[in-house]
Every structure is written in C-alpha cells, then in structure tokens.
Coordinates of C-alpha atoms and ligand atoms in Angstrom, one line a residue:
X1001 CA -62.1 -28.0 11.3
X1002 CA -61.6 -25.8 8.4
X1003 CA -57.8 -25.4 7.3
X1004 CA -56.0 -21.4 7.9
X1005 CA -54.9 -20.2 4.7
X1006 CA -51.4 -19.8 3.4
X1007 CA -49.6 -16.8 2.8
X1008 CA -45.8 -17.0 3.0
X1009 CA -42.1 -16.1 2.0
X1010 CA -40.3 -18.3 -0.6
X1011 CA -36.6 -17.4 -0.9
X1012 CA -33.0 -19.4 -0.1
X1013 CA -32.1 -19.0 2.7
X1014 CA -35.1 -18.0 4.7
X1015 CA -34.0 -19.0 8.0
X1016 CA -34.0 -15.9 9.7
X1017 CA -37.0 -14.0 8.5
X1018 CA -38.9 -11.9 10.6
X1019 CA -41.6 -12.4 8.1
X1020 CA -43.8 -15.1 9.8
X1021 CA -43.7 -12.8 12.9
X1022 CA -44.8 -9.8 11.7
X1023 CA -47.5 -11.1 9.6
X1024 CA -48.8 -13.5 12.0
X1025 CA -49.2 -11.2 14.4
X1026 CA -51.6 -8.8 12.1
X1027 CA -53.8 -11.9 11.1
X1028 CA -54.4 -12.4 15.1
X1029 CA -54.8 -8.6 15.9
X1030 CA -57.6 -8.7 13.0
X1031 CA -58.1 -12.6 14.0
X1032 CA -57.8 -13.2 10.1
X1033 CA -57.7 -17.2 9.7
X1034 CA -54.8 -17.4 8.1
X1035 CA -51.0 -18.5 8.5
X1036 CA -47.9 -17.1 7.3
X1037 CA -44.9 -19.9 6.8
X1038 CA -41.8 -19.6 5.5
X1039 CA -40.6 -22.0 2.9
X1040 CA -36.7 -22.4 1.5
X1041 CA -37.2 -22.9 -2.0
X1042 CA -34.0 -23.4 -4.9
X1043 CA -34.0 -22.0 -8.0
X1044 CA -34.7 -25.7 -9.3
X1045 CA -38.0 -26.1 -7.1
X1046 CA -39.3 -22.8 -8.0
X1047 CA -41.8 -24.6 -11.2
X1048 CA -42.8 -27.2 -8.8
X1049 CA -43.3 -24.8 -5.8
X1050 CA -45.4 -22.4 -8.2
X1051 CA -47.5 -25.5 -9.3
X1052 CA -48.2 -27.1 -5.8
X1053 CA -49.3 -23.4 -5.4
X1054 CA -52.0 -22.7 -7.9
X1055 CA -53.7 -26.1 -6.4
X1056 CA -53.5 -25.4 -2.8
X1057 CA -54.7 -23.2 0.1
X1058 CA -52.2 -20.5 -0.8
X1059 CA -53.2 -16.5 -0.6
X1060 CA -50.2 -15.3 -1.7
X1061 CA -46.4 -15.4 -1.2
X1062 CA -43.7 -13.2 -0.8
X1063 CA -40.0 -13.6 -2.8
X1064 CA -36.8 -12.7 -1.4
X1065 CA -33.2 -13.4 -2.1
X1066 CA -32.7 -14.7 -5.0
X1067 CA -35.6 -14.8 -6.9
X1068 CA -37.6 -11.7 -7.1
X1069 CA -36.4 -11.4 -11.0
X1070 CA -36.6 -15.4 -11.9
X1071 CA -39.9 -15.9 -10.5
X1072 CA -41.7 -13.5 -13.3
X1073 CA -41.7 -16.3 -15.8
X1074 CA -44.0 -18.0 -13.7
X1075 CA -46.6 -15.5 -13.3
X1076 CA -49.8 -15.1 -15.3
X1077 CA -50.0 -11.7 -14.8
X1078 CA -48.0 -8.8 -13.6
X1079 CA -48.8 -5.1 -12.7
X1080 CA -47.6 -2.4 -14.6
X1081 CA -45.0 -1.3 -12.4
X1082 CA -43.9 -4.8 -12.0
X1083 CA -43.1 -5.2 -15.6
X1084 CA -41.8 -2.4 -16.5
X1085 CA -39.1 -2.8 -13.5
X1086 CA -38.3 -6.7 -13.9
X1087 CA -38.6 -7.5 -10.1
X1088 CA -41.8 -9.4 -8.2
X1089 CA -41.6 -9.7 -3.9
X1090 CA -45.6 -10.3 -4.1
X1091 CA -47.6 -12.8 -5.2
X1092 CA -51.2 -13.3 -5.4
X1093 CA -53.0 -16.5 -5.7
X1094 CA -56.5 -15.9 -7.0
X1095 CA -58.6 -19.1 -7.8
X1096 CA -55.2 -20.1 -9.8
X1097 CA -54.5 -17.5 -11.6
X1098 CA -50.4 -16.0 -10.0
X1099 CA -50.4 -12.2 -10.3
X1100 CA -47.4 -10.5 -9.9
X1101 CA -46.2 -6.9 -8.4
X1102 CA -43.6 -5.4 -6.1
X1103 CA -44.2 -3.4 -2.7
X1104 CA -40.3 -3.0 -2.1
X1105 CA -40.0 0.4 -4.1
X1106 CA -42.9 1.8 -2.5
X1107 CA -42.3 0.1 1.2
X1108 CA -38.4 2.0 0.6
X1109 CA -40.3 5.7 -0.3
X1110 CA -42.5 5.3 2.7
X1111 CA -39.7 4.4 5.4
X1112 CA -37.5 8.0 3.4
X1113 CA -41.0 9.7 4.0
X1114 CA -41.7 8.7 8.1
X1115 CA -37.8 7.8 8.8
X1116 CA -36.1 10.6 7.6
X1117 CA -39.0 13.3 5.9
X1118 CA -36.8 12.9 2.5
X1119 CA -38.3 13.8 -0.8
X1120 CA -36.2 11.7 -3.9
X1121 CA -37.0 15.2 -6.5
X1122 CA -34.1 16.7 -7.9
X1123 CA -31.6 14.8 -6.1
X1124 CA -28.7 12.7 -7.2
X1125 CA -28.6 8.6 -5.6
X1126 CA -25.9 6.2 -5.6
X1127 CA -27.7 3.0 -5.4
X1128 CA -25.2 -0.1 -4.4
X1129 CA -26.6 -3.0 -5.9
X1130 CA -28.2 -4.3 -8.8
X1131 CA -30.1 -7.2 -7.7
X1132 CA -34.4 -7.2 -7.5
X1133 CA -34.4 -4.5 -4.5
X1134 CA -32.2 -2.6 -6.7
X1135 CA -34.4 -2.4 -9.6
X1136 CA -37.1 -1.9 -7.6
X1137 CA -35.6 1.1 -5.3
X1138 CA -34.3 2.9 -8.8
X1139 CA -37.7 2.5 -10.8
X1140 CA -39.3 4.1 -7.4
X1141 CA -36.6 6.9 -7.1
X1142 CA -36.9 7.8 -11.1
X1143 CA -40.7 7.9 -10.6
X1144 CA -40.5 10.3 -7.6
X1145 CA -38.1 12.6 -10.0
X1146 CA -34.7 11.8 -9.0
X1147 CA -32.4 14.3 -10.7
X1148 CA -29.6 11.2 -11.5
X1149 CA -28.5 7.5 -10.3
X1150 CA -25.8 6.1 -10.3
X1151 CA -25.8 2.2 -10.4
X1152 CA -22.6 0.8 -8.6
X1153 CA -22.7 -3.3 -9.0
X1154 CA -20.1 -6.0 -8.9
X1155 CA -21.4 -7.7 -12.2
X1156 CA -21.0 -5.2 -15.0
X1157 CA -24.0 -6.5 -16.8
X1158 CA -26.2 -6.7 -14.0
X1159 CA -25.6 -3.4 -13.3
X1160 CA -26.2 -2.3 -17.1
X1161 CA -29.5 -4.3 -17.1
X1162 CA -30.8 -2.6 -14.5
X1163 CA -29.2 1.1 -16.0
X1164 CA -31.1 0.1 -19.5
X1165 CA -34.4 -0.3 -17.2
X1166 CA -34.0 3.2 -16.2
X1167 CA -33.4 4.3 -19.4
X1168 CA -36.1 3.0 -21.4
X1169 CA -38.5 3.9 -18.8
X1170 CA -36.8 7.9 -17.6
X1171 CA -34.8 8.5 -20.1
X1172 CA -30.8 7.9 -20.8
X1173 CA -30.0 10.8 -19.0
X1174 CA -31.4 9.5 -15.8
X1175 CA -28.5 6.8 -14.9
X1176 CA -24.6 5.9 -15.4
X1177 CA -23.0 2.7 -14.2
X1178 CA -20.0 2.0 -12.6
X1179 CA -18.1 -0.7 -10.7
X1180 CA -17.6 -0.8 -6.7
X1181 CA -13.7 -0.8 -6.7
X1182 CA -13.3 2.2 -9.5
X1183 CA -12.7 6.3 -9.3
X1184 CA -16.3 6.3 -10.6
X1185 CA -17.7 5.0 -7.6
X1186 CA -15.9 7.0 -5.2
X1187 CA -16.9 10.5 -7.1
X1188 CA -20.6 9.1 -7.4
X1189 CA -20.4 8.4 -3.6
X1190 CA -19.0 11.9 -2.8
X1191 CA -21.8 13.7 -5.2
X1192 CA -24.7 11.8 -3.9
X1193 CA -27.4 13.3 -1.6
X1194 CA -28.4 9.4 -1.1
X1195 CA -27.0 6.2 -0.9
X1196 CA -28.8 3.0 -0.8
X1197 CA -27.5 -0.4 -0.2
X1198 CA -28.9 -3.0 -1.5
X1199 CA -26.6 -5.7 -2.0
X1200 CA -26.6 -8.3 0.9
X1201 CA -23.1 -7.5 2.0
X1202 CA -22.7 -6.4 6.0
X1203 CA -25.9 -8.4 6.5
X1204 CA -25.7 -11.5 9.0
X1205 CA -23.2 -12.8 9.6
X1206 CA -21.0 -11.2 7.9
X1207 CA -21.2 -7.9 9.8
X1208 CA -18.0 -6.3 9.3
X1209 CA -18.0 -6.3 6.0
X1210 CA -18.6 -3.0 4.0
X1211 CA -20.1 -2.7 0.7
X1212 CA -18.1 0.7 -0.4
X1213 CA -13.9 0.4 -0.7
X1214 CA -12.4 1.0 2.6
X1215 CA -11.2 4.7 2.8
X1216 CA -14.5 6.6 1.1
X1217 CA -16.3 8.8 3.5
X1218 CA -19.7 10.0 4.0
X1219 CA -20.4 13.8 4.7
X1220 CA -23.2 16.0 6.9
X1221 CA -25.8 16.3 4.6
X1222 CA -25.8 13.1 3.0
X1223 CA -28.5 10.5 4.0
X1224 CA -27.0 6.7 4.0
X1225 CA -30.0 3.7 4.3
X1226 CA -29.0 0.3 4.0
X1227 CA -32.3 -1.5 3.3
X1228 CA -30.1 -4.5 5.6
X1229 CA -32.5 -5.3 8.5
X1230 CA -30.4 -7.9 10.2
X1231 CA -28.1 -6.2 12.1
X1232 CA -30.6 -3.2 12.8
X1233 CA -27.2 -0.9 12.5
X1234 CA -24.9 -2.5 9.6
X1235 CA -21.0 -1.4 9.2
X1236 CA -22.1 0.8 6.6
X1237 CA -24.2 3.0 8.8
X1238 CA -21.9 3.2 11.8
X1239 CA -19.5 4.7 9.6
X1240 CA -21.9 7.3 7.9
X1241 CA -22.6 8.4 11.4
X1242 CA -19.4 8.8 12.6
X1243 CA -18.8 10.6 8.9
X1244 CA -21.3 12.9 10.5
X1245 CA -23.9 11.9 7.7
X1246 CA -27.7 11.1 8.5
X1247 CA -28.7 7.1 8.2
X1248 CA -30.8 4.4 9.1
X1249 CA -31.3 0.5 8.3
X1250 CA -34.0 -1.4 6.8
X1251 CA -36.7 -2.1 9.2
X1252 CA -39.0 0.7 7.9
X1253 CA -39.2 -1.0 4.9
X1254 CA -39.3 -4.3 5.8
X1255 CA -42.6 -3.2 7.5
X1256 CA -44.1 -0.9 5.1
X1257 CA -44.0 -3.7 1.7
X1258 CA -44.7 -6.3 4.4
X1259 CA -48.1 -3.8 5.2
X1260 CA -48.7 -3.1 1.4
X1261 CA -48.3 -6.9 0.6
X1262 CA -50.5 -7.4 3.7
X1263 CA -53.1 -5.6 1.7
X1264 CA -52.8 -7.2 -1.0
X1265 CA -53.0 -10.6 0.7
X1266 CA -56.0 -9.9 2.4
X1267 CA -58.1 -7.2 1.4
X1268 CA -57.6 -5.2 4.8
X1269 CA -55.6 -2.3 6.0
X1270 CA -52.5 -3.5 7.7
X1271 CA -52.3 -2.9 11.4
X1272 CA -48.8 -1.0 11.1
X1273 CA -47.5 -0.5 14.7
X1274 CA -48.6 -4.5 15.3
X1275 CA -46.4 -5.1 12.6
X1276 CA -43.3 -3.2 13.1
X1277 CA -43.5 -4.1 17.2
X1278 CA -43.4 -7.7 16.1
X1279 CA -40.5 -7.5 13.8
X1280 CA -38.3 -6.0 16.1
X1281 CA -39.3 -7.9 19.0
X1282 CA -38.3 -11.1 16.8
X1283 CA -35.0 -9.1 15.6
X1284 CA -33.7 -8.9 18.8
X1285 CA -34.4 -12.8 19.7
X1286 CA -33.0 -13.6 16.3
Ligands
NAP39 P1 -30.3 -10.0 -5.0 O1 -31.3 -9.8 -6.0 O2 -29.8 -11.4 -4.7 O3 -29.1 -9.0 -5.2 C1 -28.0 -9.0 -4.4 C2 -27.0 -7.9 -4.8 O4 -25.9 -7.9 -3.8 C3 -26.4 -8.0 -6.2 O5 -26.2 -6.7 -6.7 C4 -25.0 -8.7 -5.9 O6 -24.0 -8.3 -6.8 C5 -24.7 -8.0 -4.6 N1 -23.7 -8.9 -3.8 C6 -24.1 -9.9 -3.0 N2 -22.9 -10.4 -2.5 C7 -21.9 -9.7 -2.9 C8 -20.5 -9.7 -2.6 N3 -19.9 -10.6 -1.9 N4 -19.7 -8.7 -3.2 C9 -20.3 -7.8 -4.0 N5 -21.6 -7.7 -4.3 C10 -22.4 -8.7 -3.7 O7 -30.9 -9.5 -3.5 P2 -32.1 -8.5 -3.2 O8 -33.4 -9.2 -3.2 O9 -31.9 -7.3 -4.1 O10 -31.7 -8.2 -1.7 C11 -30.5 -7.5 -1.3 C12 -30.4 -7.2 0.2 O11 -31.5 -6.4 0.5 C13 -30.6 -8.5 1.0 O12 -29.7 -8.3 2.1 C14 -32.0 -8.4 1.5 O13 -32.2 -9.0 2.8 C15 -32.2 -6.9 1.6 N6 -33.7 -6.6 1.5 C16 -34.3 -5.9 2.4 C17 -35.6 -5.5 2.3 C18 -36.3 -4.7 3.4 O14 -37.5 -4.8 3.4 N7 -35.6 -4.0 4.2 C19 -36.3 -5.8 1.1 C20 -35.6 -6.5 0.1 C21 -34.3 -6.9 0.3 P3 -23.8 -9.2 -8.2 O15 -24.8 -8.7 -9.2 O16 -22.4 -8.9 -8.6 O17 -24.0 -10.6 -7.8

C-alpha cells in the first residue's frame, strides 16, 4: 500500500489544534491521499525536525507559536512578502527544496472582508502584539493603506523590530510604539478604528485574562478582533461588546490561511465551508 503524504503543524504546544481536523476533512471531501498530523516541536528540535523533513513524505507544514520568525533560517527560499515581513506559518516541501511564505496576513484581510465588510484604507490600528501574527497582520494592514499603527507590546524591542519592519517597508510615518501599561496605549486604544490582538493572552486556559489594562473602554464604531480562536468569544471581546463596539474572534482566520496554505499544499482550491464546519465542530469538543 502506498504511504498518505504528510502535511502538518509544527509548534509548542500544539495540543489543542483544530488543524488536523479541518485539513483532514478537505483531503477526504476531495479524497486527496494525504494526512495532516500535528507534531510538538522545541526550538532545539527545529534543525533536526527540518532535516528529517527534506528526506521524507512531507508536503508541507504549518508553524505556530513560537516559531513563525526562528524557522526562516531554515528555509531555502522565501516569498517576497515573507521576507520583507520576517514571519513564515507555511512551508513547502518540494523534492527538498523548503520554501517559505505566510497566509496569516492575508487569511486576517479575508475574515475583516466576509466577517465584518471592513476595508483597512485610511484608518488608524492598534495592533496588541508583536510576535509572527503581529508582523504579519501589520505588513497586511500597511499594504491595504492603513492611515497609522500603533504597535503596543510587552518587550520594547520586539515591538521596535516589528515598528522598523513597517518603516522600511511604508514609510516612518506609518507606525509608533508603545508599551501595554502606558498613557500611550490607552490614547492609541481610544483613537483606533481597529484593534487586533495578537498576543496569546485570554486564550485557553487562561480566559479571564485581558490583554489591555483594566479600566480602557471600547466605543460604537470601533471594531475589536482577537485573532484567539480558543475560546470562540475571548475576555477581550465580551467587553468590546458590552462597550457597545463591533468584534469577533479568530476562527475566520484560522480558516481562511488554513484554505490559502491548503492551496499551497496541494495544488487545489480549498473546500471552505468543509473547512470552517470542521473547525468549529472540533472547537466545541475541544
Ligand atoms: P508569538 O510570536 O509567540 O507572539 C506572542 C505575543 O504575545 C508576543 O507579542 C508576546 O509579548 C505576547 N505575550 C504572550 N504572553 C504574554 C503575557 N503574559 N503578557 C504580555 N504579552 C504576552 O505568537 P503568534 O504566533 O504571534 O500568536 C499569537 C496568538 O495568536 C496565539 O494565541 C495564536 O494562537 C493566535 N493565532 C491565531 C491565528 C488564527 O488563525 N486565528 C493565527 C496565528 C496566531 P512579548 O513580545 O513581550 O513576549
């Protein structure tokens, strides 16, 4: 019997992906012979991981949490895009050869477009974050004309990293950086037609836990995502509702970059609806 192929996520942890599901189910609704696995990889595995890789049955892998930046050193190739914002969630195996790229930017502008019919030009973003989703989002929203971001981040120099990305690809105009806890922060917050999150925090288990101070309010007109999947509805965006401010979680764009990495993967157009109906069916069994 002839082996399935591999596709899968590499991350730590990568218990609770919804991954496997999704793209599992579109290889059986096209009956594609392939398999999608998850596999917990550290930081210290990555070389050998990336090696067993190139040798084996792989197609392609996806990166989450915490790798999407360290993995680029391993590639032999990266798109444009990909380069130019630092971050990798796709991988391609082709006879060897790792190519590089990143569906989350475009997977986020998709879920704005269907979710919430949002257009990013001339508008001003508070992005929370500064991690590989971070960069990715920004790059996205700078392409699509954003008017301003505002990087809010923990780690200072994270945060400037991903601020001199902007810059040397938009223009220094385009971004200012600030940290979570400062005045900063809360006037960015207030000013901002959007606010992402895209740090992990209020994701599972953690639930309760917000990544704004306590005390900042959202406003009617403003549109809150938290690109968390796991809870569906994070603290974050119970509290912009009750603020009276639009907002919805991550799913959309778990499902869209999982549907643009399915392409990539395999060559064929991704059977959305299969996809998203399998995500949240394993979401609420999760
Ligand atoms: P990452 O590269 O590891 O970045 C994590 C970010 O969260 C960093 O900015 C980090 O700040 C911040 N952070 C984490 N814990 C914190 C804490 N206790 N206090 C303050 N800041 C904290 O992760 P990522 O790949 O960008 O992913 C971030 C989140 O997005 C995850 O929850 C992931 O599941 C989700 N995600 C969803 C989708 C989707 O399709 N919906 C796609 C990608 C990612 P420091 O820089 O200070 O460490």
């Amino acid at each position: 019997m002839i082996e399935p192929r591999k596709v899968g996520l590499i991350g730590d942890p990568v218990e609770h992906s919804v991954s496997p599901a999704m793209h599992n189910a579109a290889f059986q609704a096209l009956r594609l012979p392939y398999v999608f696995e998850k596999v917990r990889v550290t930081e210290e595995d990555l070389p050998k991981f990336f090696q067993k890789m190139r040798g084996e049955n792989w197609l392609g892998v996806n990166v989450t949490i915490p790798h999407k930046e360290v993995v680029r050193k391993f590639m032999d190739r990266m798109d444009d895009a990909a380069t130019k914002m630092g971050s990798i969630n796709t991988v391609q195996n082709k006879d060897g050869t790792l190519i590089g790229t990143n569906t989350d930017g475009a997977g986020f502008l998709q879920s704005l477009q269907s979710d919430a019919h949002w257009t990013p030009n001339a508008k001003r973003a508070a992005v929370l974050g500064a991690g590989g989703s971070a960069r990715a989002i920004s790059y996205t929203l700078c392409q699509e004309k954003i008017a301003h971001i505002t990087i809010i981040n923990r780690t200072f120099d994270k945060a400037n990293a991903v601020a001199t990305m902007i810059r040397n690809n938009f223009g220094k105009e385009m971004v200012s950086v600030t940290s979570p806890t400062s005045e900063g922060a809360k006037d960015a917050l207030q000013k901002a037609d959007l606010i992402v999150n895209c740090t992990s925090i209020g994701m599972h288990p953690k639930t309760n836990e917000l990544p704004i101070t306590p005390g900042i309010h959202f406003k009617p007109g403003q549109l809150v995502t938290d690109i968390i999947f796991n809870p569906q509805v994070t603290a974050l965006l119970t509290q912009a509702k009750k603020d009276g401010a639009q907002a919805f979680g991550g799913i959309g764009m778990l499902v869209y970059q999982g549907a643009l990495s399915f392409e990539l993967f395999t060559g064929q157009k991704p059977p959305v609806d299969v996809m998203r109906k399998a995500a949240r069916a394993e979401l609420q069994n999760n």
